[in-house]
Amino acid sequence: MVKYHLYAPGPVEIPPEVLNEMSKPIFHHRTSQFSEVLVNAWEGLKYVFQTKQHVYILASSGTGAMNAAVENTLSSGDKVIVLSFGKFGERWEKIAKAYGLNVITLKKDYGYCVEPDEVEKALKEHPDAKAVLLQHSETSTGVSSDLKSIASIVSKTDALLIVDGITSVGCDEVKMDEWGIDVLVAGSQKSFMIPPGLSFIALSEKAKKYMEKSNLPKFYFNLKEEEKAVSDKTTAWTPGITLIMALNKAIELMKKEGLENVIKRHTVISEAVREGVKALGLNLFCKYKYFSKAVTAVEVPQGIDGTQIPKLMRNKYGAEIAGGQGSMKGQIFRLGHLGYVDKGDVVVMLQALEFTLRELGYKFEPGVSLSAANKVLFEKYQF
């Protein structure tokens, strides 16, 4: 028998209370019953986003919210600065170019990150830039940007700061209002612990002024239409009713734990995983000073077929992780540790990794990763 565990960087395991919520009878979305559910979700999202601004709920993946961020705030020919240090930074670049924007790319090799002073330099060289677009947590590489410092720099200019927080909101510190983030997007299947299908986006007052002037084509993701619907406590289009019900239950669990403790839990677990990996003699793919709290990317050791690691871990040892994406396929594997995870998951994940590596011929002292991870957990898993 193999007991299955999901340790991908999204979708993630779903708490039983949330699954139960989705099993309840569905109802029509143009009713007071749904309005009550929706308003509750709006307020809960403000708590997690740490903002007083309205957080729109879209029926889409996180990429839909990325699209919405661009098409609702920018205009034809606008110059934007994109920070590209992974596959999802490249996605910002592709979206911006698809809308005909003038894209200035600050590019770093996978595993590294654009520094705040490089952003500052680019803004001085391009004072007409209308926005800076970046990932907070780059899911493809396990790198986390210095978002707080970058936000401090961008907020002193007329440019918008547009942030993909899909694998950071709800597991890392992201203070939208306090830091001066203008557009923040997130997705349901990450730290929010519900299935894929919803994305979330919030705009600052500065971004709303840009929205009034935006002339890019838009329809389904037109946030002006969503804004009209807010006063009626509804959505512009058919919403994901059961997903929003699940969202409320998930945020209820997050509130019960306390957002500060949620972030601490992810911080300690991610450190424990990294220490376990290093104890095996493996190299972390992230070479930057800040690591993602959601996912740890690991270099495949020489002589090992990297494509077999996720397959064996899933099929034989019951731990589903993610491989590398694009050019990184077979070169790295990614251990997800966000959402519905606790200290016990670290043990299960690393044990499955040890069994897998042993089967593939990698030499190490059995249990060494568990010992290193447990040292972190015993010292810091207290909140």
Short mmCIF file of C-alpha atoms in Angstrom, two decimals:
data_model
loop_
_atom_site.label_atom_id
_atom_site.label_comp_id
_atom_site.label_asym_id
_atom_site.label_seq_id
_atom_site.Cartn_x
_atom_site.Cartn_y
_atom_site.Cartn_z
CA MET A 1 0.00 0.00 0.00
CA VAL A 2 1.16 3.52 -0.81
CA LYS A 3 -0.36 6.48 1.02
CA TYR A 4 -0.52 9.49 -1.27
CA HIS A 5 0.75 12.98 -0.35
CA LEU A 6 0.76 16.05 -2.59
CA TYR A 7 3.92 18.14 -2.30
CA ALA A 8 3.76 20.08 -5.54
CA PRO A 9 3.99 23.89 -5.50
CA GLY A 10 0.32 23.98 -6.48
CA PRO A 11 -2.23 22.59 -6.46
CA VAL A 12 -1.80 21.62 -2.84
CA GLU A 13 -3.49 19.34 -0.33
CA ILE A 14 -6.97 20.48 0.70
CA PRO A 15 -8.02 20.43 4.38
CA PRO A 16 -10.97 18.11 5.18
CA GLU A 17 -13.06 21.06 6.39
CA VAL A 18 -12.60 22.73 3.01
CA LEU A 19 -13.45 19.56 1.07
CA ASN A 20 -16.58 19.22 3.15
CA GLU A 21 -17.59 22.78 2.31
CA MET A 22 -17.42 21.98 -1.41
CA SER A 23 -19.70 18.96 -0.94
CA LYS A 24 -22.60 21.15 0.16
CA PRO A 25 -25.52 21.73 -2.23
CA ILE A 26 -24.92 24.45 -4.80
CA PHE A 27 -27.25 27.42 -5.19
CA HIS A 28 -27.87 30.22 -7.67
CA HIS A 29 -25.34 33.04 -7.76
CA ARG A 30 -27.83 35.89 -8.23
CA THR A 31 -29.28 35.49 -4.75
CA SER A 32 -28.84 37.03 -1.32
CA GLN A 33 -27.45 33.66 -0.19
CA PHE A 34 -24.54 33.97 -2.58
CA SER A 35 -24.06 37.68 -1.83
CA GLU A 36 -23.45 36.80 1.80
CA VAL A 37 -20.85 34.21 0.79
CA LEU A 38 -19.17 36.63 -1.62
CA VAL A 39 -18.95 39.56 0.79
CA ASN A 40 -17.43 37.24 3.38
CA ALA A 41 -14.80 36.19 0.85
CA TRP A 42 -14.00 39.79 -0.09
CA GLU A 43 -13.37 40.67 3.54
CA GLY A 44 -11.28 37.56 4.14
CA LEU A 45 -9.07 38.31 1.15
CA LYS A 46 -8.37 41.79 2.49
CA TYR A 47 -7.05 40.13 5.64
CA VAL A 48 -4.64 37.89 3.73
CA PHE A 49 -3.59 40.60 1.23
CA GLN A 50 -3.13 43.00 4.16
CA THR A 51 -5.01 45.75 2.36
CA LYS A 52 -8.00 48.02 2.73
CA GLN A 53 -8.57 47.85 -1.02
CA HIS A 54 -11.19 45.65 -2.61
CA VAL A 55 -9.89 42.27 -3.79
CA TYR A 56 -11.63 41.10 -6.97
CA ILE A 57 -12.32 37.40 -7.40
CA LEU A 58 -11.95 36.11 -10.97
CA ALA A 59 -12.96 32.72 -12.33
CA SER A 60 -9.57 31.85 -13.80
CA SER A 61 -6.12 30.58 -13.01
CA GLY A 62 -3.54 33.00 -11.66
CA THR A 63 -2.48 33.82 -15.20
CA GLY A 64 -5.91 35.35 -15.73
CA ALA A 65 -5.24 37.79 -12.91
CA MET A 66 -1.84 38.56 -14.45
CA ASN A 67 -3.64 39.36 -17.70
CA ALA A 68 -6.14 41.52 -15.81
CA ALA A 69 -3.33 43.38 -14.08
CA VAL A 70 -1.86 44.47 -17.41
CA GLU A 71 -4.98 45.13 -19.46
CA ASN A 72 -6.75 47.15 -16.77
CA THR A 73 -3.93 49.53 -15.84
CA LEU A 74 -1.82 50.13 -18.94
CA SER A 75 -2.30 51.65 -22.38
CA SER A 76 -1.07 51.07 -25.92
CA GLY A 77 2.66 51.60 -26.32
CA ASP A 78 3.34 52.07 -22.61
CA LYS A 79 6.87 51.30 -21.52
CA VAL A 80 7.13 48.71 -18.75
CA ILE A 81 10.07 47.18 -16.90
CA VAL A 82 9.83 43.41 -16.42
CA LEU A 83 12.01 41.57 -13.92
CA SER A 84 12.63 38.16 -15.47
CA PHE A 85 14.45 35.53 -13.42
CA GLY A 86 12.38 32.43 -14.14
CA LYS A 87 9.59 30.95 -16.20
CA PHE A 88 6.89 33.11 -14.63
CA GLY A 89 8.87 36.31 -15.03
CA GLU A 90 9.02 35.34 -18.69
CA ARG A 91 5.23 35.08 -18.56
CA TRP A 92 4.96 38.74 -17.53
CA GLU A 93 7.14 39.54 -20.52
CA LYS A 94 4.95 37.53 -22.90
CA ILE A 95 1.73 39.07 -21.58
CA ALA A 96 3.09 42.61 -21.89
CA LYS A 97 4.31 42.00 -25.44
CA ALA A 98 0.98 40.42 -26.40
CA TYR A 99 -0.66 43.76 -25.59
CA GLY A 100 1.89 45.68 -27.66
CA LEU A 101 3.68 47.27 -24.73
CA ASN A 102 7.27 48.51 -24.93
CA VAL A 103 9.04 45.99 -22.72
CA ILE A 104 12.37 46.64 -21.01
CA THR A 105 13.54 43.33 -19.54
CA LEU A 106 15.91 43.05 -16.60
CA LYS A 107 16.95 39.44 -17.00
CA LYS A 108 18.84 37.12 -14.68
CA ASP A 109 19.79 33.48 -15.12
CA TYR A 110 17.51 30.96 -13.47
CA GLY A 111 18.43 30.62 -9.80
CA TYR A 112 19.39 34.27 -9.44
CA CYS A 113 17.38 37.47 -9.00
CA VAL A 114 17.29 41.11 -10.05
CA GLU A 115 18.61 43.34 -7.27
CA PRO A 116 16.72 46.42 -6.00
CA ASP A 117 19.52 48.77 -7.11
CA GLU A 118 19.21 47.40 -10.65
CA VAL A 119 15.52 48.29 -10.59
CA GLU A 120 16.36 51.76 -9.33
CA LYS A 121 18.92 52.22 -12.12
CA ALA A 122 16.43 51.08 -14.76
CA LEU A 123 13.79 53.52 -13.51
CA LYS A 124 16.31 56.37 -13.75
CA GLU A 125 17.25 55.31 -17.29
CA HIS A 126 13.56 54.98 -18.22
CA PRO A 127 11.71 57.72 -16.31
CA ASP A 128 8.76 57.27 -18.67
CA ALA A 129 8.20 53.66 -17.56
CA LYS A 130 4.59 53.17 -16.49
CA ALA A 131 5.05 49.97 -14.50
CA VAL A 132 7.47 47.47 -12.99
CA LEU A 133 6.30 43.85 -13.17
CA LEU A 134 7.80 41.02 -11.16
CA GLN A 135 7.35 37.80 -9.24
CA HIS A 136 7.66 37.81 -5.47
CA SER A 137 8.19 34.05 -5.33
CA GLU A 138 9.46 32.60 -8.62
CA THR A 139 7.86 29.14 -8.50
CA SER A 140 10.03 27.73 -11.27
CA THR A 141 13.32 28.31 -9.44
CA GLY A 142 12.58 28.65 -5.72
CA VAL A 143 13.91 32.22 -5.68
CA SER A 144 12.21 35.01 -3.75
CA SER A 145 12.76 38.62 -4.77
CA ASP A 146 13.46 41.45 -2.34
CA LEU A 147 9.94 42.75 -2.82
CA LYS A 148 9.89 45.11 0.14
CA SER A 149 13.01 46.97 -1.02
CA ILE A 150 11.85 47.07 -4.63
CA ALA A 151 8.46 48.41 -3.54
CA SER A 152 10.17 51.18 -1.59
CA ILE A 153 12.03 52.24 -4.74
CA VAL A 154 9.11 52.04 -7.17
CA SER A 155 6.67 53.82 -4.85
CA LYS A 156 8.80 56.96 -5.09
CA THR A 157 8.13 57.16 -8.83
CA ASP A 158 5.04 57.48 -11.00
CA ALA A 159 5.38 53.86 -12.12
CA LEU A 160 3.07 51.13 -10.88
CA LEU A 161 4.43 48.11 -9.04
CA ILE A 162 2.59 45.05 -10.37
CA VAL A 163 3.34 41.89 -8.40
CA ASP A 164 2.67 38.21 -8.98
CA GLY A 165 2.16 36.97 -5.43
CA ILE A 166 0.71 33.63 -6.48
CA THR A 167 3.15 31.57 -4.39
CA SER A 168 3.85 34.16 -1.72
CA VAL A 169 0.53 35.62 -0.58
CA GLY A 170 -0.56 33.52 2.38
CA CYS A 171 2.81 31.90 3.04
CA ASP A 172 5.27 34.79 3.06
CA GLU A 173 5.16 38.36 4.29
CA VAL A 174 3.35 40.50 1.71
CA LYS A 175 2.01 43.80 3.03
CA MET A 176 0.23 45.39 0.10
CA ASP A 177 -0.74 48.72 1.66
CA GLU A 178 2.24 49.20 3.96
CA TRP A 179 4.82 48.40 1.30
CA GLY A 180 3.11 50.36 -1.47
CA ILE A 181 2.28 47.53 -3.86
CA ASP A 182 -0.04 48.85 -6.58
CA VAL A 183 -1.36 45.64 -8.10
CA LEU A 184 -1.18 42.29 -6.33
CA VAL A 185 -2.40 38.98 -7.76
CA ALA A 186 -2.78 35.53 -6.21
CA GLY A 187 -4.33 32.15 -7.01
CA SER A 188 -6.64 29.74 -5.22
CA GLN A 189 -4.63 26.51 -5.50
CA LYS A 190 -1.61 27.70 -3.55
CA SER A 191 -1.59 28.96 0.05
CA PHE A 192 -5.37 29.36 -0.01
CA MET A 193 -5.66 25.55 0.05
CA ILE A 194 -8.53 25.16 -2.41
CA PRO A 195 -8.61 23.73 -5.96
CA PRO A 196 -7.52 25.71 -9.04
CA GLY A 197 -10.12 27.95 -10.62
CA LEU A 198 -10.04 31.29 -8.81
CA SER A 199 -7.61 34.17 -9.01
CA PHE A 200 -7.50 37.33 -6.95
CA ILE A 201 -6.41 40.87 -7.76
CA ALA A 202 -6.29 44.10 -5.77
CA LEU A 203 -5.46 47.62 -6.97
CA SER A 204 -4.10 50.58 -5.03
CA GLU A 205 -5.57 54.07 -5.41
CA LYS A 206 -2.65 54.88 -7.70
CA ALA A 207 -3.45 51.87 -9.88
CA LYS A 208 -7.13 52.84 -10.01
CA LYS A 209 -6.16 56.19 -11.54
CA TYR A 210 -4.22 54.30 -14.21
CA MET A 211 -7.27 52.09 -14.75
CA GLU A 212 -9.39 55.13 -15.62
CA LYS A 213 -7.04 55.95 -18.50
CA SER A 214 -6.26 52.41 -19.67
CA ASN A 215 -7.13 51.80 -23.33
CA LEU A 216 -5.99 48.21 -23.79
CA PRO A 217 -8.66 45.80 -25.09
CA LYS A 218 -10.51 44.00 -22.32
CA PHE A 219 -13.74 42.14 -21.83
CA TYR A 220 -13.90 39.14 -19.48
CA PHE A 221 -11.28 40.58 -17.13
CA ASN A 222 -12.60 44.15 -17.29
CA LEU A 223 -12.34 45.25 -13.67
CA LYS A 224 -14.61 48.23 -14.27
CA GLU A 225 -17.39 45.71 -14.85
CA GLU A 226 -16.42 43.90 -11.67
CA GLU A 227 -16.43 47.20 -9.80
CA LYS A 228 -19.99 47.91 -10.96
CA ALA A 229 -21.03 44.52 -9.61
CA VAL A 230 -19.49 45.14 -6.18
CA SER A 231 -22.22 47.58 -5.14
CA ASP A 232 -24.79 44.86 -5.88
CA LYS A 233 -22.75 42.32 -3.90
CA THR A 234 -22.26 40.13 -6.93
CA THR A 235 -19.83 39.44 -9.78
CA ALA A 236 -19.80 40.55 -13.40
CA TRP A 237 -19.85 36.98 -14.71
CA THR A 238 -20.77 33.54 -13.40
CA PRO A 239 -18.53 32.91 -10.37
CA GLY A 240 -17.04 29.69 -9.02
CA ILE A 241 -19.68 29.32 -6.33
CA THR A 242 -18.39 26.22 -4.54
CA LEU A 243 -14.80 27.43 -4.79
CA ILE A 244 -15.74 30.69 -3.09
CA MET A 245 -17.52 28.71 -0.37
CA ALA A 246 -14.32 26.70 0.05
CA LEU A 247 -12.27 29.90 0.09
CA ASN A 248 -14.25 31.21 3.05
CA LYS A 249 -13.58 28.05 5.01
CA ALA A 250 -9.88 28.12 4.13
CA ILE A 251 -9.52 31.75 5.21
CA GLU A 252 -11.41 30.90 8.40
CA LEU A 253 -8.70 28.31 9.13
CA MET A 254 -5.98 30.86 8.37
CA LYS A 255 -7.58 33.40 10.70
CA LYS A 256 -7.87 30.81 13.45
CA GLU A 257 -4.15 30.09 13.19
CA GLY A 258 -3.35 33.77 12.71
CA LEU A 259 -1.66 35.11 9.58
CA GLU A 260 1.58 35.80 11.45
CA ASN A 261 1.73 32.17 12.59
CA VAL A 262 0.83 30.92 9.12
CA ILE A 263 3.84 32.77 7.76
CA LYS A 264 6.09 31.55 10.59
CA ARG A 265 5.01 27.96 9.91
CA HIS A 266 5.96 28.27 6.25
CA THR A 267 9.24 29.96 7.15
CA VAL A 268 10.33 27.16 9.49
CA ILE A 269 9.13 24.34 7.24
CA SER A 270 10.93 25.77 4.20
CA GLU A 271 14.14 26.12 6.21
CA ALA A 272 13.83 22.55 7.48
CA VAL A 273 13.40 21.23 3.93
CA ARG A 274 16.43 23.17 2.71
CA GLU A 275 18.60 21.90 5.55
CA GLY A 276 17.45 18.35 4.88
CA VAL A 277 18.31 18.66 1.21
CA LYS A 278 21.75 20.10 1.94
CA ALA A 279 22.48 17.32 4.43
CA LEU A 280 22.08 14.86 1.55
CA GLY A 281 24.89 16.65 -0.28
CA LEU A 282 22.48 18.10 -2.83
CA ASN A 283 22.73 21.66 -4.14
CA LEU A 284 19.91 24.16 -3.86
CA PHE A 285 19.08 25.70 -7.23
CA CYS A 286 18.41 29.12 -5.70
CA LYS A 287 21.69 31.05 -5.49
CA TYR A 288 20.04 34.25 -4.26
CA LYS A 289 19.93 35.41 -0.64
CA TYR A 290 16.15 34.99 -0.39
CA PHE A 291 14.42 31.63 -0.79
CA SER A 292 10.78 30.99 -1.63
CA LYS A 293 8.68 29.93 1.36
CA ALA A 294 6.50 27.88 -0.98
CA VAL A 295 8.91 25.70 -2.93
CA THR A 296 12.50 24.47 -2.77
CA ALA A 297 14.22 23.78 -6.08
CA VAL A 298 17.02 21.20 -5.97
CA GLU A 299 19.71 20.42 -8.53
CA VAL A 300 19.70 16.83 -9.75
CA PRO A 301 22.98 15.15 -8.74
CA GLN A 302 25.37 14.12 -11.50
CA GLY A 303 24.73 10.70 -12.95
CA ILE A 304 21.06 10.60 -11.91
CA ASP A 305 18.16 10.75 -14.37
CA GLY A 306 16.29 13.76 -13.02
CA THR A 307 13.06 12.90 -14.79
CA GLN A 308 12.79 9.74 -12.69
CA ILE A 309 12.84 11.49 -9.31
CA PRO A 310 9.27 12.89 -9.41
CA LYS A 311 7.97 9.67 -11.00
CA LEU A 312 9.45 7.36 -8.37
CA MET A 313 8.51 9.61 -5.48
CA ARG A 314 4.89 9.65 -6.67
CA ASN A 315 4.36 6.12 -7.95
CA LYS A 316 6.39 4.12 -5.45
CA TYR A 317 6.73 6.30 -2.37
CA GLY A 318 3.50 8.30 -2.44
CA ALA A 319 4.95 11.82 -2.46
CA GLU A 320 4.07 13.85 -5.53
CA ILE A 321 6.52 16.66 -6.22
CA ALA A 322 7.26 18.72 -9.35
CA GLY A 323 10.05 18.47 -11.86
CA GLY A 324 11.82 21.29 -13.63
CA GLN A 325 10.02 23.35 -16.25
CA GLY A 326 11.15 24.15 -19.77
CA SER A 327 14.93 24.07 -20.09
CA MET A 328 15.17 22.94 -16.46
CA LYS A 329 13.34 19.67 -17.11
CA GLY A 330 15.46 16.83 -15.76
CA GLN A 331 17.94 19.33 -14.31
CA ILE A 332 16.07 20.19 -11.10
CA PHE A 333 13.16 18.94 -9.02
CA ARG A 334 10.90 21.06 -6.83
CA LEU A 335 9.59 20.28 -3.37
CA GLY A 336 6.38 22.13 -2.55
CA HIS A 337 5.67 23.07 1.06
CA LEU A 338 2.82 25.54 1.12
CA GLY A 339 -0.74 25.64 2.28
CA TYR A 340 -1.99 22.63 4.25
CA VAL A 341 1.43 21.47 5.52
CA ASP A 342 2.93 20.96 8.95
CA LYS A 343 6.13 19.55 10.46
CA GLY A 344 5.10 15.95 9.78
CA ASP A 345 4.99 16.62 6.06
CA VAL A 346 8.67 17.54 6.09
CA VAL A 347 9.50 14.07 7.40
CA VAL A 348 7.29 12.28 4.87
CA MET A 349 8.67 14.32 1.97
CA LEU A 350 12.33 13.88 2.83
CA GLN A 351 11.95 10.20 3.64
CA ALA A 352 10.37 9.62 0.22
CA LEU A 353 13.21 11.58 -1.36
CA GLU A 354 15.80 9.43 0.42
CA PHE A 355 14.15 6.18 -0.71
CA THR A 356 13.99 7.51 -4.27
CA LEU A 357 17.60 8.66 -4.40
CA ARG A 358 18.80 5.35 -2.97
CA GLU A 359 16.93 3.45 -5.66
CA LEU A 360 18.51 5.65 -8.32
CA GLY A 361 21.99 4.87 -7.02
CA TYR A 362 22.81 8.06 -5.13
CA LYS A 363 25.04 7.46 -2.10
CA PHE A 364 24.32 9.05 1.29
CA GLU A 365 23.90 8.15 4.94
CA PRO A 366 20.28 6.98 5.48
CA GLY A 367 18.25 9.35 7.63
CA VAL A 368 20.68 12.25 7.32
CA SER A 369 18.10 14.59 5.80
CA LEU A 370 15.55 13.76 8.49
CA SER A 371 18.06 14.47 11.22
CA ALA A 372 18.99 17.86 9.76
CA ALA A 373 15.36 18.84 9.20
CA ASN A 374 14.31 17.72 12.66
CA LYS A 375 17.02 19.86 14.21
CA VAL A 376 15.40 22.94 12.65
CA LEU A 377 11.91 21.81 13.58
CA PHE A 378 12.78 21.08 17.21
CA GLU A 379 14.44 24.48 17.59
CA LYS A 380 11.99 26.69 15.70
CA TYR A 381 8.59 25.00 15.24
CA GLN A 382 7.12 26.78 18.25
CA PHE A 383 4.29 29.24 17.66
#
